[in-house]
Tab-separated table of C-alpha atoms and ligand atoms in Angstrom:
chain	number	residue	atom	x	y	z
A	3	MET	CA	-0.029	-0.208	-0.049
A	4	PHE	CA	0.928	3.698	-0.416
A	5	LYS	CA	3.636	2.629	-3.298
A	6	LYS	CA	2.505	5.989	-5.392
A	7	LEU	CA	2.190	8.316	-2.498
A	8	LYS	CA	5.649	7.276	-1.155
A	9	SER	CA	7.310	7.459	-4.244
A	10	SER	CA	5.845	11.363	-5.027
A	11	LEU	CA	7.040	12.323	-1.507
A	12	ASN	CA	10.575	10.791	-2.187
A	13	ASN	CA	10.895	12.428	-5.370
A	14	LEU	CA	9.910	15.575	-3.432
A	15	LYS	CA	12.499	14.996	-0.506
A	16	LYS	CA	15.041	14.552	-3.308
A	17	SER	CA	14.506	17.649	-5.098
A	18	LEU	CA	13.692	19.902	-2.365
A	19	ASN	CA	16.798	18.948	-0.456
A	20	ILE	CA	19.073	19.856	-3.339
A	21	SER	CA	16.846	23.002	-4.055
A	22	LYS	CA	16.366	24.478	-0.348
A	23	LYS	CA	18.564	27.268	-1.368
A	24	LEU	CA	17.325	27.730	-4.813
A	25	GLU	CA	15.351	30.685	-5.962
A	26	ASP	CA	11.842	31.046	-5.506
A	27	LYS	CA	10.988	30.431	-9.153
A	28	LYS	CA	12.596	26.817	-8.938
A	29	LEU	CA	10.912	25.994	-5.837
A	30	LYS	CA	7.652	27.105	-7.341
A	31	LYS	CA	8.323	24.679	-10.061
A	32	ILE	CA	9.059	21.524	-7.958
A	33	LEU	CA	5.869	22.530	-5.899
A	34	ASP	CA	3.867	22.753	-8.767
A	35	GLN	CA	5.067	19.267	-9.833
A	36	LEU	CA	4.508	17.780	-6.522
A	37	GLU	CA	0.917	19.161	-6.412
A	38	ASP	CA	0.527	17.049	-9.824
A	39	GLU	CA	1.924	14.167	-8.115
A	40	LEU	CA	-0.119	14.090	-5.233
A	41	ILE	CA	-3.359	14.826	-7.092
A	42	ASN	CA	-2.455	11.741	-9.165
A	43	SER	CA	-2.037	9.885	-5.660
A	44	ASN	CA	-5.894	10.467	-5.360
A	45	ILE	CA	-5.103	12.816	-2.579
A	46	ALA	CA	-7.988	15.800	-2.590
A	47	TYR	CA	-7.088	19.123	-3.456
A	48	SER	CA	-7.786	20.532	0.024
A	49	VAL	CA	-5.036	18.255	1.484
A	50	VAL	CA	-2.643	18.918	-1.461
A	51	GLU	CA	-3.047	22.606	-0.536
A	52	LYS	CA	-2.514	21.923	3.071
A	53	ILE	CA	0.913	19.808	2.553
A	54	ILE	CA	2.237	22.477	-0.177
A	55	ASP	CA	1.457	25.344	2.545
A	56	ASP	CA	3.200	23.543	5.243
A	57	ILE	CA	6.140	23.063	3.026
A	58	LYS	CA	6.335	26.715	1.916
A	59	ASN	CA	5.792	27.984	5.502
A	60	SER	CA	8.211	25.658	7.169
A	61	LYS	CA	11.422	27.159	8.303
A	62	SER	CA	12.751	23.669	8.620
A	63	ASN	CA	15.320	22.380	6.200
A	64	GLU	CA	14.280	18.847	6.774
A	65	ILE	CA	11.681	18.159	4.310
A	66	LYS	CA	10.923	14.742	5.984
A	67	ASP	CA	10.079	16.487	9.203
A	68	VAL	CA	7.748	18.877	7.463
A	69	LEU	CA	5.786	16.084	5.570
A	70	GLU	CA	5.639	14.004	8.921
A	71	LYS	CA	4.100	16.876	10.592
A	72	SER	CA	1.558	17.522	7.725
A	73	ILE	CA	0.510	13.953	7.909
A	74	ARG	CA	0.224	13.646	11.567
A	75	ASP	CA	-1.899	16.894	11.789
A	76	ILE	CA	-4.232	14.959	9.246
A	77	LEU	CA	-4.157	11.602	10.655
A	78	THR	CA	-4.118	12.340	14.381
A	79	PHE	CA	-7.319	11.901	16.139
A	80	GLU	CA	-8.480	10.681	19.773
A	81	LYS	CA	-8.365	7.077	20.041
A	82	LYS	CA	-11.895	5.467	20.433
A	83	ASP	CA	-12.243	1.894	20.377
A	84	ILE	CA	-15.597	0.485	19.056
A	85	LEU	CA	-15.435	-2.473	20.521
A	86	VAL	CA	-15.137	-1.205	24.240
A	87	SER	CA	-18.458	0.327	25.186
A	88	LYS	CA	-20.460	0.835	28.016
A	89	ASN	CA	-23.930	0.277	26.246
A	90	LYS	CA	-25.210	-3.230	25.963
A	91	PRO	CA	-25.891	-4.158	23.663
A	92	THR	CA	-23.690	-1.769	21.538
A	93	LYS	CA	-25.279	-1.019	18.499
A	94	ILE	CA	-23.006	-0.493	15.225
A	95	MET	CA	-24.303	0.532	12.000
A	96	PHE	CA	-22.402	0.108	8.728
A	97	ILE	CA	-22.984	2.252	5.755
A	98	GLY	CA	-21.275	2.877	2.308
A	99	VAL	CA	-21.682	2.611	-1.096
A	100	ASN	CA	-21.913	-0.798	-2.943
A	101	GLY	CA	-19.024	-3.042	-2.899
A	102	ALA	CA	-17.066	-0.871	-0.345
A	103	GLY	CA	-16.610	-3.867	2.074
A	104	LYS	CA	-19.339	-3.325	4.332
A	105	THR	CA	-20.742	-7.050	4.544
A	106	THR	CA	-17.256	-8.283	4.606
A	107	THR	CA	-16.029	-5.987	7.051
A	108	ILE	CA	-18.920	-6.962	9.650
A	109	ALA	CA	-18.061	-10.487	9.498
A	110	LYS	CA	-14.486	-9.356	10.377
A	111	VAL	CA	-15.609	-7.084	13.236
A	112	ALA	CA	-17.843	-10.275	14.395
A	113	LYS	CA	-14.716	-12.300	14.558
A	114	LYS	CA	-13.044	-9.662	16.548
A	115	ILE	CA	-15.958	-9.670	19.192
A	116	LYS	CA	-15.821	-13.650	19.370
A	117	ASP	CA	-11.904	-13.567	19.710
A	118	ASN	CA	-12.334	-11.071	22.442
A	119	LYS	CA	-14.898	-13.478	24.188
A	120	LYS	CA	-17.829	-11.133	23.727
A	121	THR	CA	-21.210	-11.993	22.084
A	122	CYS	CA	-23.130	-10.375	18.917
A	123	VAL	CA	-25.761	-10.516	16.649
A	124	ILE	CA	-25.748	-9.590	13.044
A	125	ALA	CA	-28.736	-7.686	11.326
A	126	ALA	CA	-29.100	-8.452	7.420
A	127	GLY	CA	-30.179	-4.760	6.897
A	128	ASP	CA	-29.183	-5.004	3.131
A	129	THR	CA	-32.806	-6.211	1.963
A	130	PHE	CA	-31.999	-4.621	-1.491
A	131	ARG	CA	-29.265	-6.412	-3.185
A	132	ALA	CA	-29.769	-9.842	-4.748
A	133	ALA	CA	-27.997	-12.480	-2.635
A	134	ALA	CA	-27.051	-10.159	0.362
A	135	ILE	CA	-28.916	-11.909	2.676
A	136	GLU	CA	-27.451	-15.242	1.862
A	137	GLN	CA	-23.838	-13.746	1.914
A	138	ILE	CA	-24.177	-12.405	5.301
A	139	LYS	CA	-25.801	-15.566	6.450
A	140	GLN	CA	-23.086	-17.626	5.179
A	141	HIS	CA	-20.758	-15.404	7.210
A	142	GLY	CA	-22.853	-16.036	10.290
A	143	ASP	CA	-22.769	-19.810	9.718
A	144	ASN	CA	-18.686	-19.760	9.424
A	145	LEU	CA	-18.488	-17.829	12.495
A	146	GLU	CA	-21.374	-19.149	14.489
A	147	VAL	CA	-22.795	-15.829	14.793
A	148	ASN	CA	-26.813	-15.438	14.711
A	149	VAL	CA	-28.168	-13.408	11.793
A	150	ILE	CA	-31.488	-11.931	11.921
A	151	SER	CA	-33.151	-11.559	8.432
A	152	HIS	CA	-36.427	-10.655	6.621
A	153	ASP	CA	-37.443	-10.950	3.024
A	154	TYR	CA	-35.974	-9.165	0.242
A	155	GLY	CA	-37.401	-5.692	-0.078
A	156	SER	CA	-38.551	-5.438	3.481
A	157	ASP	CA	-38.114	-2.518	5.681
A	158	SER	CA	-34.158	-2.630	6.914
A	159	THR	CA	-34.951	-0.433	10.010
A	160	ALA	CA	-37.514	-3.397	11.338
A	161	VAL	CA	-34.492	-5.829	10.745
A	162	ALA	CA	-32.458	-3.862	12.877
A	163	TYR	CA	-34.785	-3.237	15.474
A	164	ASP	CA	-35.394	-7.060	15.517
A	165	ALA	CA	-31.770	-7.598	15.923
A	166	VAL	CA	-31.541	-5.133	18.839
A	167	ASP	CA	-34.436	-6.983	20.440
A	168	HIS	CA	-32.758	-10.370	19.788
A	169	ALA	CA	-29.531	-8.945	21.510
A	170	ARG	CA	-31.483	-7.508	24.526
A	171	SER	CA	-33.189	-10.778	25.106
A	172	LYS	CA	-30.246	-13.025	24.927
A	173	LYS	CA	-27.902	-10.281	26.657
A	174	LEU	CA	-25.599	-9.867	23.723
A	175	ASP	CA	-22.885	-7.436	23.653
A	176	PHE	CA	-23.104	-6.123	20.096
A	177	VAL	CA	-25.456	-5.640	17.415
A	178	LEU	CA	-23.842	-5.056	14.031
A	179	ILE	CA	-26.155	-3.718	11.283
A	180	ASP	CA	-25.554	-4.479	7.748
A	181	THR	CA	-27.209	-1.937	5.083
A	182	ALA	CA	-27.827	-1.775	1.554
A	183	GLY	CA	-24.951	-0.406	-0.732
A	184	ARG	CA	-25.644	3.178	-1.020
A	185	ASN	CA	-24.878	5.490	-3.879
A	186	GLN	CA	-24.542	8.956	-2.146
A	187	SER	CA	-26.698	10.526	-4.960
A	188	ASN	CA	-29.795	8.228	-4.423
A	189	ASN	CA	-32.132	9.946	-2.033
A	190	ASP	CA	-34.298	7.140	-1.480
A	191	LEU	CA	-31.712	5.166	-0.096
A	192	MET	CA	-30.104	7.954	1.674
A	193	ASN	CA	-33.610	8.577	3.507
A	194	GLU	CA	-33.888	4.981	4.476
A	195	LEU	CA	-30.546	5.119	6.269
A	196	LYS	CA	-31.570	8.086	8.033
A	197	LYS	CA	-34.705	6.780	8.989
A	198	MET	CA	-32.748	3.603	10.660
A	199	LYS	CA	-30.373	5.783	12.458
A	200	ASN	CA	-32.913	7.736	13.906
A	201	LYS	CA	-34.847	4.670	14.954
A	202	ILE	CA	-32.142	2.417	16.043
A	203	LYS	CA	-29.825	5.274	17.434
A	204	PRO	CA	-26.613	3.585	16.909
A	205	ASP	CA	-23.833	3.927	19.381
A	206	PHE	CA	-21.590	3.990	16.228
A	207	THR	CA	-22.292	4.769	12.721
A	208	ILE	CA	-19.206	3.738	10.752
A	209	MET	CA	-18.851	4.345	6.886
A	210	VAL	CA	-16.811	1.613	5.216
A	211	ILE	CA	-14.736	3.077	2.156
A	212	ASP	CA	-12.824	1.267	-0.633
A	213	SER	CA	-9.341	2.772	-0.610
A	214	MET	CA	-9.003	1.743	-4.292
A	215	VAL	CA	-11.980	4.389	-4.971
A	216	GLY	CA	-9.766	7.431	-4.813
A	217	ASN	CA	-10.765	10.849	-4.980
A	218	ASP	CA	-14.392	10.158	-5.328
A	219	SER	CA	-14.229	8.600	-1.805
A	220	VAL	CA	-14.121	12.113	-0.559
A	221	GLU	CA	-17.305	13.366	-1.932
A	222	GLN	CA	-18.931	10.075	-0.468
A	223	ALA	CA	-17.673	10.573	2.825
A	224	LYS	CA	-18.691	14.291	2.725
A	225	LYS	CA	-22.295	13.225	1.822
A	226	PHE	CA	-22.637	10.460	4.121
A	227	ASP	CA	-21.381	12.684	7.020
A	228	SER	CA	-23.770	15.404	6.254
A	229	ASP	CA	-26.773	13.636	5.410
A	230	ILE	CA	-26.518	10.805	7.756
A	231	GLY	CA	-23.680	11.520	10.391
A	232	ILE	CA	-20.912	9.463	10.873
A	233	ASP	CA	-18.366	8.648	13.623
A	234	GLY	CA	-15.513	7.236	11.686
A	235	PHE	CA	-14.218	4.803	8.944
A	236	ILE	CA	-13.252	1.608	8.525
A	237	ILE	CA	-11.056	1.859	5.178
A	238	THR	CA	-10.990	-1.533	3.258
A	239	LYS	CA	-8.768	-2.909	0.455
A	240	MET	CA	-5.527	-1.654	1.956
A	241	ASP	CA	-3.694	-4.819	0.661
A	242	ALA	CA	-4.564	-3.799	-2.891
A	243	GLU	CA	-4.130	-0.002	-2.407
A	244	GLU	CA	-1.587	1.836	-4.347
A	245	THR	CA	-1.846	5.474	-3.940
A	246	GLY	CA	-3.074	6.025	-0.371
A	247	GLY	CA	-5.012	9.382	-0.954
A	248	ALA	CA	-8.427	8.134	0.276
A	249	ILE	CA	-7.160	7.783	3.536
A	250	LEU	CA	-5.903	11.194	4.008
A	251	SER	CA	-8.502	13.038	1.982
A	252	SER	CA	-11.498	11.521	3.794
A	253	VAL	CA	-10.196	12.162	7.021
A	254	TYR	CA	-8.980	15.560	6.370
A	255	GLU	CA	-12.283	16.586	5.109
A	256	THR	CA	-14.759	15.147	7.736
A	257	LYS	CA	-12.211	15.264	10.709
A	258	LYS	CA	-13.474	11.962	11.659
A	259	PRO	CA	-11.318	9.027	12.891
A	260	ILE	CA	-10.390	5.850	11.317
A	261	PHE	CA	-10.915	2.815	13.498
A	262	TYR	CA	-9.830	-0.052	11.360
A	263	LEU	CA	-8.162	-0.987	8.113
A	264	GLY	CA	-9.306	-3.820	5.991
A	265	THR	CA	-6.277	-5.543	4.653
A	266	GLY	CA	-7.770	-8.795	2.902
A	267	GLN	CA	-10.667	-11.069	2.161
A	268	ASN	CA	-10.062	-13.084	5.392
A	269	TYR	CA	-11.780	-12.778	8.600
A	270	GLU	CA	-8.529	-11.983	10.299
A	271	ASN	CA	-7.679	-9.197	7.962
A	272	LEU	CA	-8.703	-6.050	9.985
A	273	ILE	CA	-5.925	-4.266	11.870
A	274	GLU	CA	-6.448	-1.476	13.911
A	275	PHE	CA	-5.444	2.009	12.314
A	276	ASP	CA	-1.753	3.205	13.824
A	277	ILE	CA	-0.332	6.450	12.673
A	278	GLU	CA	3.052	5.397	13.463
A	279	LYS	CA	2.972	2.482	10.956
A	280	ILE	CA	1.474	4.572	8.181
A	281	ILE	CA	4.171	7.377	8.739
A	282	LYS	CA	6.594	4.564	8.251
A	283	GLN	CA	5.026	3.450	5.200
A	284	ILE	CA	4.491	6.651	3.744
A	285	LEU	CA	7.609	8.398	4.390
S	6	LIG	N1	-8.521	-7.433	-1.102
S	6	LIG	C1	-9.632	-7.384	-0.161
S	6	LIG	N2	-11.012	-7.349	-0.740
S	6	LIG	C2	-11.790	-6.942	0.282
S	6	LIG	C3	-11.646	-6.326	1.363
S	6	LIG	N3	-12.729	-5.972	1.906
S	6	LIG	C4	-13.794	-6.437	1.257
S	6	LIG	N4	-13.315	-7.077	-0.011
S	6	LIG	C5	-13.836	-7.628	-1.058
S	6	LIG	O1	-14.887	-6.592	-1.857
S	6	LIG	C6	-15.771	-7.259	-2.155
S	6	LIG	C7	-17.094	-6.353	-1.938
S	6	LIG	O2	-17.403	-6.711	-0.477
S	6	LIG	P1	-18.690	-6.537	0.436
S	6	LIG	O3	-18.306	-6.724	1.596
S	6	LIG	O4	-19.694	-7.331	-0.457
S	6	LIG	O5	-19.180	-5.303	-0.050
S	6	LIG	P2	-20.785	-4.308	0.393
S	6	LIG	O6	-21.269	-4.185	-0.856
S	6	LIG	O7	-20.230	-2.988	0.846
S	6	LIG	O8	-21.142	-5.296	1.486
S	6	LIG	C8	-15.622	-8.407	-1.960
S	6	LIG	O9	-15.311	-9.170	-2.810
S	6	LIG	C9	-14.948	-8.577	-0.811
S	6	LIG	O10	-14.294	-9.880	-0.644
S	6	LIG	C10	-10.238	-6.165	1.749
S	6	LIG	O11	-9.854	-5.372	2.694
S	6	LIG	N5	-9.265	-6.530	0.908
S	7	LIG	MG1	-23.157	-5.723	1.403
């Protein structure tokens, strides 16, 4: 992951270390080039601007330090563990566009909960996409976790409600609520998610983002956050991701934390977000 971003920043480090004493015109040319490279790495323009400004305003000669500070500014947030919560059951709603990895991520989170010796139930809240209910049920079978489902086309809020009821009566620790893939421009579907959120009042609403989507993910994140309200992200497919821009951009634009990173298709491929590791990989 981060191959492209790393190489852009490396090029910058090389050229700026040589040209720190160069006249402004030359520095401007190098920064323009960096701007292009960062944008090509799927980094949103606002983030690119911040990094360039940080470089321009820095008095340090060590470009690496300046970049590190920029990235730390963007990716530092209060650490919150979604799997440690006072409420029982803790309700977690997963939202995001089709194919982002919601269903797979829910299975991975269920696995983590079981590994922590806690209990959960899954709500098959994607009543929209063909085979979605079978997909989540299969995960439930594999993990020995109950999945509450209704028929296709039924009200997803009712499914979530039933799952919460089930968790209450069985004294389970968590309810993981799957939802249908939503294109952020589809108003009907966005309204359905809003309704679910209002009725269920989840402890956490997590937006799942595919890291390979690139710049478009920023628009998705902003829209989901403004319409539904999110508490943070799980970024998936980090195993396949080459640019790294989606992470920086989505977080910078929404100021919401990243809870986990998905790093593969297996249940154990869900790792905690660790800024030190990310910095090591990028710089
Ligand atoms: N390589 C990789 N694939 C993933 C990851 N997370 C999800 N996927 C794959 O992405 C595809 C879509 O996932 P799914 O959970 O069905 O997405 P949903 O539509 O948001 O529920 C599936 O083929 C998953 O196996 C990940 O972290 N890495
Ligand atoms: Mg799904």
